[in-house]
Coordinates of C-alpha atoms and ligand atoms in Angstrom, one line a residue:
M239 CA -5.2 13.5 -16.2
D240 CA -1.9 11.5 -15.8
R241 CA -1.9 8.1 -14.2
I242 CA 0.9 6.0 -12.9
L243 CA 1.1 2.3 -13.9
I244 CA 3.1 -0.1 -11.7
R245 CA 3.8 -3.8 -12.2
G246 CA 4.6 -4.9 -8.7
G247 CA 6.8 -7.5 -7.2
R248 CA 10.3 -6.3 -8.0
P249 CA 12.7 -5.7 -5.0
L250 CA 14.1 -2.2 -5.1
S251 CA 17.9 -1.8 -5.1
G252 CA 20.2 1.2 -5.6
E253 CA 20.3 4.8 -4.6
I254 CA 17.7 7.5 -4.5
A255 CA 18.6 11.2 -3.9
I256 CA 16.3 12.9 -1.4
G257 CA 15.3 16.4 -2.4
G258 CA 14.8 19.5 -0.3
A259 CA 11.9 19.4 2.1
K260 CA 8.7 20.8 0.7
N261 CA 7.3 21.7 4.1
A262 CA 10.5 23.6 4.9
A263 CA 10.7 25.4 1.5
L264 CA 7.2 26.8 1.7
P265 CA 7.6 28.8 4.9
L266 CA 11.1 29.8 3.9
M267 CA 9.7 31.3 0.7
A268 CA 7.2 33.2 2.8
A269 CA 10.1 34.4 4.9
G270 CA 11.4 36.1 1.8
L271 CA 8.6 38.7 2.3
L272 CA 10.2 39.8 5.5
T273 CA 13.0 41.8 3.9
P274 CA 13.4 43.9 0.7
E275 CA 16.9 42.3 0.3
R276 CA 17.5 39.1 -1.5
L277 CA 16.8 35.8 0.3
V278 CA 18.6 33.1 -1.7
L279 CA 17.3 29.5 -1.1
T280 CA 19.2 26.5 -2.4
N281 CA 18.1 22.8 -2.6
V282 CA 14.6 23.9 -3.5
P283 CA 12.5 20.9 -4.7
Q284 CA 10.7 21.1 -8.1
L285 CA 7.1 20.6 -7.1
A286 CA 3.7 21.9 -7.9
D287 CA 3.3 23.4 -4.4
I288 CA 6.6 25.4 -4.9
A289 CA 5.2 26.7 -8.2
T290 CA 2.1 27.8 -6.4
M291 CA 4.0 29.6 -3.7
K292 CA 6.2 31.3 -6.3
A293 CA 3.0 32.6 -7.9
L294 CA 1.7 33.9 -4.6
I295 CA 5.0 35.7 -3.8
A296 CA 4.9 37.3 -7.3
Q297 CA 1.3 38.3 -6.7
H298 CA 2.6 40.4 -3.8
G299 CA 4.8 42.2 -6.3
V300 CA 8.0 40.6 -5.0
A301 CA 10.5 39.2 -7.5
V302 CA 11.2 35.4 -7.5
E303 CA 14.2 34.7 -9.6
Q304 CA 16.0 31.5 -10.6
P305 CA 19.7 32.4 -10.7
T306 CA 20.8 28.9 -11.7
N307 CA 19.8 26.7 -14.6
D308 CA 18.7 23.7 -12.5
G309 CA 15.8 25.6 -11.0
R310 CA 16.9 24.5 -7.5
T311 CA 17.9 28.0 -6.3
L312 CA 15.4 30.8 -5.8
A313 CA 16.2 34.4 -5.0
I314 CA 13.3 36.3 -3.5
G315 CA 13.2 40.0 -2.7
G316 CA 11.7 43.4 -3.4
E317 CA 9.1 45.9 -2.3
I318 CA 5.6 44.6 -1.4
A319 CA 3.1 46.0 -3.9
S320 CA 0.0 44.0 -2.9
T321 CA -0.9 42.6 0.5
E322 CA -3.6 40.3 -0.8
A323 CA -3.4 36.5 -1.0
P324 CA -6.4 35.7 -3.3
Y325 CA -8.8 32.8 -2.9
D326 CA -7.7 31.3 -6.3
I327 CA -4.2 30.6 -4.9
V328 CA -5.0 29.9 -1.3
R329 CA -7.7 27.3 -2.2
K330 CA -5.0 25.4 -4.2
M331 CA -2.6 25.3 -1.3
R332 CA -3.3 25.9 2.4
A333 CA 0.4 26.8 3.1
S334 CA -0.5 30.1 1.4
V335 CA -1.6 31.3 4.9
L336 CA 2.1 31.5 5.8
V337 CA 2.3 34.9 4.1
L338 CA 0.0 36.4 6.8
G339 CA 2.6 36.8 9.5
P340 CA 5.4 38.2 7.3
L341 CA 3.0 40.7 5.5
V342 CA 1.6 42.1 8.7
A343 CA 5.0 42.3 10.3
R344 CA 6.6 44.1 7.4
V345 CA 3.9 46.4 6.1
G346 CA 1.3 46.4 8.8
E347 CA -1.5 44.7 6.9
A348 CA -2.5 41.6 5.0
R349 CA -5.7 40.4 3.3
V350 CA -5.5 36.6 3.0
S351 CA -8.3 34.3 1.9
L352 CA -9.5 31.8 4.5
P353 CA -8.4 28.4 3.2
G354 CA -11.7 26.6 3.8
G355 CA -12.0 22.8 4.3
C356 CA -9.5 20.2 3.1
A357 CA -9.6 16.5 2.3
I358 CA -7.8 15.5 5.5
G359 CA -9.7 17.6 8.0
T360 CA -11.2 21.0 8.8
R361 CA -7.8 22.6 9.5
P362 CA -8.8 25.9 11.1
I363 CA -6.2 28.8 11.4
D364 CA -7.6 30.1 14.7
L365 CA -4.2 29.7 16.5
H366 CA -2.4 31.8 13.8
L367 CA -5.0 34.6 14.2
K368 CA -5.1 34.5 18.0
G369 CA -1.3 34.8 18.2
L370 CA -1.3 37.8 15.8
E371 CA -4.0 39.4 17.9
Q372 CA -1.9 39.0 21.0
M373 CA 0.8 40.8 19.1
G374 CA -1.5 43.8 18.5
A375 CA -2.9 43.0 15.1
V376 CA -6.6 43.8 14.6
I377 CA -8.2 40.8 12.8
R378 CA -11.4 41.1 10.8
L379 CA -13.2 38.4 8.8
D380 CA -14.9 39.6 5.7
G381 CA -16.1 38.0 2.5
G382 CA -14.1 34.9 3.1
Y383 CA -11.0 36.8 3.8
V384 CA -8.9 37.5 6.9
H385 CA -7.9 41.1 7.1
A386 CA -5.1 41.7 9.6
S387 CA -3.8 45.2 10.4
A388 CA -1.2 46.6 12.7
P389 CA -0.4 50.1 11.3
Q390 CA 1.9 50.9 14.2
G391 CA 3.6 47.5 13.8
L392 CA 3.4 44.4 15.9
R393 CA 4.6 44.2 19.5
G394 CA 6.1 41.2 21.4
A395 CA 3.7 39.0 23.4
A396 CA 3.7 35.8 25.5
I397 CA 1.9 33.3 23.4
V398 CA 0.9 29.8 24.6
L399 CA -0.3 27.7 21.7
A400 CA -3.3 25.5 22.6
M401 CA -1.6 22.8 20.5
P402 CA 1.8 22.6 18.8
S403 CA 0.6 23.7 15.4
V404 CA 3.4 23.7 12.8
G405 CA 1.9 26.5 10.7
A406 CA 0.9 28.7 13.6
T407 CA 4.4 28.3 15.1
E408 CA 6.0 29.3 11.7
N409 CA 3.6 32.3 11.1
L410 CA 4.1 33.7 14.6
L411 CA 7.9 33.1 14.5
M412 CA 8.2 35.1 11.3
A413 CA 5.9 37.9 12.6
A414 CA 7.8 38.1 16.0
S415 CA 11.1 38.5 14.2
L416 CA 10.0 42.0 13.2
A417 CA 7.9 42.9 16.3
D418 CA 8.7 45.5 18.8
G419 CA 10.1 43.7 21.9
Q420 CA 10.2 40.1 23.1
T421 CA 7.9 37.3 22.0
I422 CA 7.7 33.9 23.7
I423 CA 6.0 31.1 21.8
A424 CA 5.3 28.3 24.3
N425 CA 4.1 24.8 23.3
A426 CA 5.7 25.6 20.0
A427 CA 5.9 22.8 17.4
R428 CA 9.4 21.3 17.1
E429 CA 9.4 19.8 13.6
P430 CA 12.8 20.0 11.8
E431 CA 11.2 22.4 9.2
I432 CA 10.6 24.9 12.0
S433 CA 14.2 24.8 13.1
D434 CA 15.2 25.2 9.5
L435 CA 13.1 28.3 9.2
A436 CA 14.5 29.7 12.5
D437 CA 18.1 29.0 11.3
C438 CA 17.3 31.0 8.2
L439 CA 15.7 33.8 10.1
V440 CA 18.8 34.0 12.3
A441 CA 21.0 34.2 9.2
M442 CA 18.7 37.2 8.1
G443 CA 19.4 39.0 11.4
A444 CA 16.6 37.7 13.7
R445 CA 17.3 37.0 17.3
I446 CA 15.8 33.7 18.3
E447 CA 16.6 31.4 21.2
G448 CA 15.3 27.9 22.0
I449 CA 15.5 26.6 18.4
G450 CA 14.5 23.0 18.3
T451 CA 12.6 23.2 21.6
D452 CA 8.9 23.8 22.4
R453 CA 9.7 27.3 23.8
L454 CA 10.9 29.9 21.3
T455 CA 12.1 33.3 22.5
I456 CA 12.3 36.0 19.9
E457 CA 13.7 39.5 20.4
G458 CA 12.2 41.6 17.6
V459 CA 14.6 43.6 15.4
R460 CA 13.7 46.6 13.2
R461 CA 14.7 45.0 9.9
L462 CA 16.0 41.8 8.5
H463 CA 18.5 41.5 5.7
G464 CA 19.2 39.1 2.9
A465 CA 20.9 35.7 3.4
T466 CA 21.6 32.4 1.6
H467 CA 20.1 29.3 3.1
A468 CA 20.2 25.6 2.0
I469 CA 16.9 23.8 2.7
I470 CA 17.1 20.6 4.7
P471 CA 16.4 17.2 3.0
D472 CA 12.8 16.0 3.0
R473 CA 12.3 13.6 6.0
I474 CA 8.9 12.5 4.7
E475 CA 10.3 11.7 1.2
T476 CA 13.0 9.8 3.1
G477 CA 10.5 7.8 5.1
T478 CA 8.4 7.1 2.1
Y479 CA 11.2 5.5 0.1
A480 CA 12.3 3.6 3.2
C481 CA 8.8 2.0 3.2
A482 CA 9.1 1.4 -0.5
A483 CA 12.4 -0.5 0.0
A484 CA 10.9 -2.4 2.9
I485 CA 7.7 -3.5 1.2
T486 CA 9.6 -4.9 -1.8
G487 CA 12.1 -6.7 0.4
G488 CA 14.8 -4.7 -1.2
S489 CA 17.5 -2.3 0.0
L490 CA 18.1 1.4 -0.9
F491 CA 20.7 4.0 -0.1
L492 CA 18.8 7.3 0.5
R493 CA 21.3 10.0 -0.3
H494 CA 21.1 13.1 2.0
G495 CA 18.5 11.3 4.2
R496 CA 19.0 12.2 7.9
L497 CA 18.4 9.8 10.7
D498 CA 18.3 12.7 13.3
H499 CA 15.2 14.0 11.4
L500 CA 13.3 10.8 11.2
G501 CA 12.1 10.9 14.9
A502 CA 9.8 7.9 15.7
V503 CA 9.8 6.7 12.1
A504 CA 13.2 4.9 12.5
R505 CA 12.0 3.2 15.7
V506 CA 8.7 2.0 14.2
L507 CA 10.5 0.7 11.1
A508 CA 13.1 -1.1 13.3
E509 CA 10.3 -2.8 15.3
A510 CA 8.7 -3.8 12.0
G511 CA 11.9 -5.5 10.9
V512 CA 13.5 -2.8 8.7
E513 CA 17.0 -1.7 9.3
V514 CA 17.7 2.0 8.9
S515 CA 21.3 3.0 9.4
A516 CA 23.1 6.3 9.1
E517 CA 26.1 6.4 6.6
D518 CA 28.2 9.1 5.1
D519 CA 25.6 11.6 3.6
G520 CA 22.7 9.3 3.7
L521 CA 20.8 6.3 5.1
S522 CA 20.9 2.7 4.2
V523 CA 17.5 0.9 4.4
R524 CA 16.9 -2.8 4.1
R525 CA 14.4 -5.3 5.2
L526 CA 16.0 -7.9 7.5
N527 CA 13.6 -10.9 7.2
G528 CA 9.8 -10.8 7.4
L529 CA 7.8 -7.7 8.3
H530 CA 6.1 -7.7 11.7
G531 CA 2.9 -5.8 12.5
T532 CA 3.8 -2.8 14.6
D533 CA 1.5 -0.2 16.2
A534 CA 2.0 3.5 15.7
M535 CA 0.2 6.6 16.8
T536 CA 0.6 9.9 15.0
E537 CA 1.9 12.8 17.2
P538 CA 3.7 16.1 16.8
Y539 CA 7.5 15.8 16.2
P540 CA 9.5 13.8 17.4
G541 CA 6.5 11.5 17.5
F542 CA 5.4 9.5 14.4
P543 CA 4.4 12.0 11.7
T544 CA 0.9 12.1 10.3
D545 CA 2.5 12.6 6.9
M546 CA 3.9 9.0 7.2
Q547 CA 0.8 7.3 8.4
A548 CA -0.6 6.2 5.0
Q549 CA 2.8 4.8 3.9
L550 CA 3.3 2.9 7.1
M551 CA -0.2 1.4 6.6
A552 CA 0.7 0.2 3.2
L553 CA 3.7 -1.5 4.7
M554 CA 1.7 -3.1 7.5
A555 CA -0.8 -4.4 5.0
V556 CA 1.7 -7.2 4.1
A557 CA 3.3 -7.6 7.6
E558 CA 2.9 -10.7 9.7
G559 CA 0.3 -10.1 12.4
A560 CA -1.8 -7.1 13.1
A561 CA -0.9 -3.4 13.5
M562 CA -3.0 -0.7 15.1
I563 CA -2.5 2.7 13.5
T564 CA -4.0 5.7 15.3
E565 CA -4.3 9.2 13.7
T566 CA -4.4 12.0 16.3
I567 CA -3.6 15.0 14.2
F568 CA -6.2 15.2 11.5
E569 CA -9.8 13.9 11.8
N570 CA -10.2 12.5 8.2
R571 CA -6.8 11.1 7.2
F572 CA -7.9 7.5 6.4
M573 CA -9.0 8.2 2.8
H574 CA -6.4 5.6 1.6
V575 CA -8.0 2.8 3.5
P576 CA -10.8 1.8 1.0
E577 CA -8.2 2.1 -1.8
L578 CA -5.7 -0.2 0.0
N579 CA -8.5 -2.6 0.6
R580 CA -9.2 -2.6 -3.1
L581 CA -5.6 -4.0 -3.5
G582 CA -6.5 -6.8 -1.1
A583 CA -5.4 -5.2 2.3
R584 CA -7.5 -6.0 5.3
V585 CA -8.0 -2.7 7.2
N586 CA -10.8 -1.8 9.4
V587 CA -11.3 1.7 10.8
H588 CA -12.9 2.5 14.1
G589 CA -12.9 6.2 15.0
A590 CA -9.3 7.4 15.0
S591 CA -7.8 4.0 14.8
A592 CA -7.3 1.5 12.0
I593 CA -6.6 -2.1 12.6
V594 CA -4.5 -3.6 9.8
R595 CA -4.4 -7.4 9.5
G596 CA -1.5 -8.4 7.4
V597 CA -2.1 -10.5 4.3
P598 CA 0.5 -12.6 2.4
A599 CA 0.2 -10.5 -0.8
L600 CA -1.6 -7.6 -2.4
S601 CA -3.0 -7.7 -5.9
G602 CA -3.0 -4.8 -8.4
A603 CA -6.0 -2.8 -9.2
P604 CA -6.9 0.8 -10.4
V605 CA -7.0 3.1 -7.4
M606 CA -7.2 6.8 -6.6
A607 CA -6.7 9.1 -3.6
T608 CA -7.6 12.5 -2.5
D609 CA -4.4 13.8 -1.0
L610 CA -0.7 13.6 -1.4
R611 CA 0.4 11.1 1.2
A612 CA -2.6 8.8 0.5
S613 CA -1.6 8.8 -3.1
V614 CA 2.0 7.9 -2.4
S615 CA 0.9 5.1 -0.1
L616 CA -0.9 3.5 -3.1
V617 CA 2.3 3.7 -5.1
V618 CA 4.2 2.0 -2.2
A619 CA 1.5 -0.7 -2.0
G620 CA 1.5 -1.1 -5.8
L621 CA 5.3 -1.8 -5.8
A622 CA 4.5 -5.0 -3.8
A623 CA 1.2 -5.9 -5.4
R624 CA 0.9 -8.8 -7.9
G625 CA 0.0 -7.6 -11.4
E626 CA -0.9 -4.1 -12.5
T627 CA -1.8 -1.2 -10.2
I628 CA -2.9 2.1 -11.8
V629 CA -2.8 5.2 -9.5
N630 CA -5.2 7.9 -10.7
R631 CA -5.1 11.6 -9.9
V632 CA -1.3 11.9 -10.1
Y633 CA -1.5 15.6 -9.6
H634 CA -1.6 15.0 -5.8
L635 CA 1.8 13.2 -6.1
D636 CA 3.3 16.1 -8.1
R637 CA 2.5 18.5 -5.2
G638 CA 5.0 16.7 -3.0
Y639 CA 7.2 14.1 -4.7
E640 CA 9.6 15.1 -7.4
A641 CA 10.1 12.6 -10.3
V642 CA 8.7 9.7 -8.2
E643 CA 8.4 7.3 -11.2
Q644 CA 12.0 8.1 -12.4
K645 CA 13.5 7.7 -8.9
L646 CA 11.7 4.3 -8.4
A647 CA 12.4 3.0 -12.0
A648 CA 16.1 3.7 -11.6
C649 CA 16.0 1.3 -8.6
G650 CA 14.4 -1.5 -10.5
A651 CA 10.7 -0.8 -10.2
E652 CA 8.4 -1.3 -13.2
I653 CA 6.6 2.0 -13.1
E654 CA 5.6 4.5 -15.7
R655 CA 3.5 7.6 -16.1
L656 CA 0.7 7.4 -18.5
A657 CA -0.1 10.8 -20.0
G658 CA -3.6 12.0 -20.7
Ligands
LIG222 C1 1.8 21.1 8.4 O1 0.4 21.5 8.2 C2 2.2 20.4 7.1 N1 2.1 21.3 6.0 C3 1.3 19.2 6.9 O2 1.8 18.5 5.7 C4 1.4 18.3 8.1 O3 0.5 17.2 7.9 C5 1.1 19.0 9.4 O4 1.9 20.2 9.5 C6 1.3 18.2 10.7 O5 2.6 17.7 10.8 C7 3.1 22.2 5.8 O6 4.1 22.2 6.6 C8 3.0 23.1 4.7 P1 -0.8 22.0 12.0 P2 -0.2 22.6 9.2 O7 -1.1 23.5 12.1 O8 0.8 23.6 9.6 C9 -5.0 21.9 14.2 C10 1.7 17.2 3.7 O9 1.2 16.1 3.3 N2 -5.0 23.4 14.1 O10 0.4 21.5 12.8 O11 -1.5 23.0 8.6 C11 -5.2 21.3 12.8 O12 -6.5 21.3 12.4 C12 1.0 18.1 4.7 O13 2.8 17.6 3.3 C13 -6.0 24.1 14.8 O14 -6.9 23.6 15.4 O15 -0.6 21.6 10.4 C14 -4.6 20.0 13.0 O16 -5.6 19.1 13.5 C15 -0.5 18.0 4.8 N3 -5.9 25.5 14.7 C16 -3.5 20.2 14.0 O17 -3.8 21.4 14.6 C17 -4.9 26.1 14.0 O18 -4.9 27.4 14.0 C18 -2.1 20.2 13.4 O19 -2.1 21.2 12.3 C19 -3.9 25.4 13.4 C20 -3.9 24.0 13.5

């Protein structure tokens, strides 16, 4: 298994190009199942999770083509030959459940493996299922699979989500686009990736109001057509490299990064002593003087994202003073704490909160992590640690960060991938 070797202590400087958002691309690919016509997606990132979603779409019998040589454009479209999302694919990537809504809406049935547990929490899909039931689908659980059927098609419903789940909002939004009548999704999640999906659905002929708010109103249409859609830049990749610039005391230009998508991340970084400013087609990030311990609590957008919690903790590990970081979205998302502590951080966890007491310097060590953001937080920490850090289980990083070592090395980091 590949590892990443970092010799820390070099300030980053230069430019990093931010790719298309993984968590926008995955639901957008599932949206390709809503029409037999071609949905062309551009600015697609090259990531392991995207390859998994391509395999899933192909398993449904739908063609996924790459019309350009750079692999950043995908054309999805065709007739659905199979409505099954098998365990072997779903267990690799939970976002596979996003095919459920589109399949039931388009062909009246789907058989999707239940994803099971996950390193960061139990992550049930009850809200997805309850919403589909309200739209008239009959849901059966059998042999580890969810079987949803609506042979007469789905009908509009007034759905109030018990919590603003990103995935449930996306699944129900896609299903409602082809339902008979009006659907209201109240307490909807407002992440930029949901607005990106809604914008693409509108380009495909869907009728959606309230995009960007917590109340989406959808007038179902009989069919959707093809469209071309450019995926938004990845706000979590942007925030991650902002933390990397800050922890090394360097400065970076993050091309394509968008301040209006950063939500609370920009405010928390500013309080910590990191300047993030919008420029033409990107963001400039630099650390002003010292870093200050700053509290943060994860919340649905526009609050501080759970997907940035680990990276912020790495930054706070070397800040002056203490920071309290509270995780409210997932119940087990502190797996990076013992690994950061191996690098010399002083972090104590009590329940859903971690208290981080800043230390003057970290020191390199071999580390490993069990999920994507935890892994990248160790890379961020390693960039500032004295000596050598080796991050094991790089396949987690490859799920969500494209060419992480090349991007950082081009800005002066001493970082390389060790094969094997
Ligand atoms: C999305 O996951 C992201 N994944 C996650 O990104 C991200 O951490 C998460 O949203 C929160 O922002 C994709 O977009 C592909 P949720 P999702 O449904 O949709 C509970 C990354 O590192 N819940 O908003 O699965 C759930 O257990 C990842 O890129 C229910 O109880 O997140 C959690 O506590 C990991 N019942 C909370 O809601 C449900 O039916 C939020 O989950 C659904 C969710």
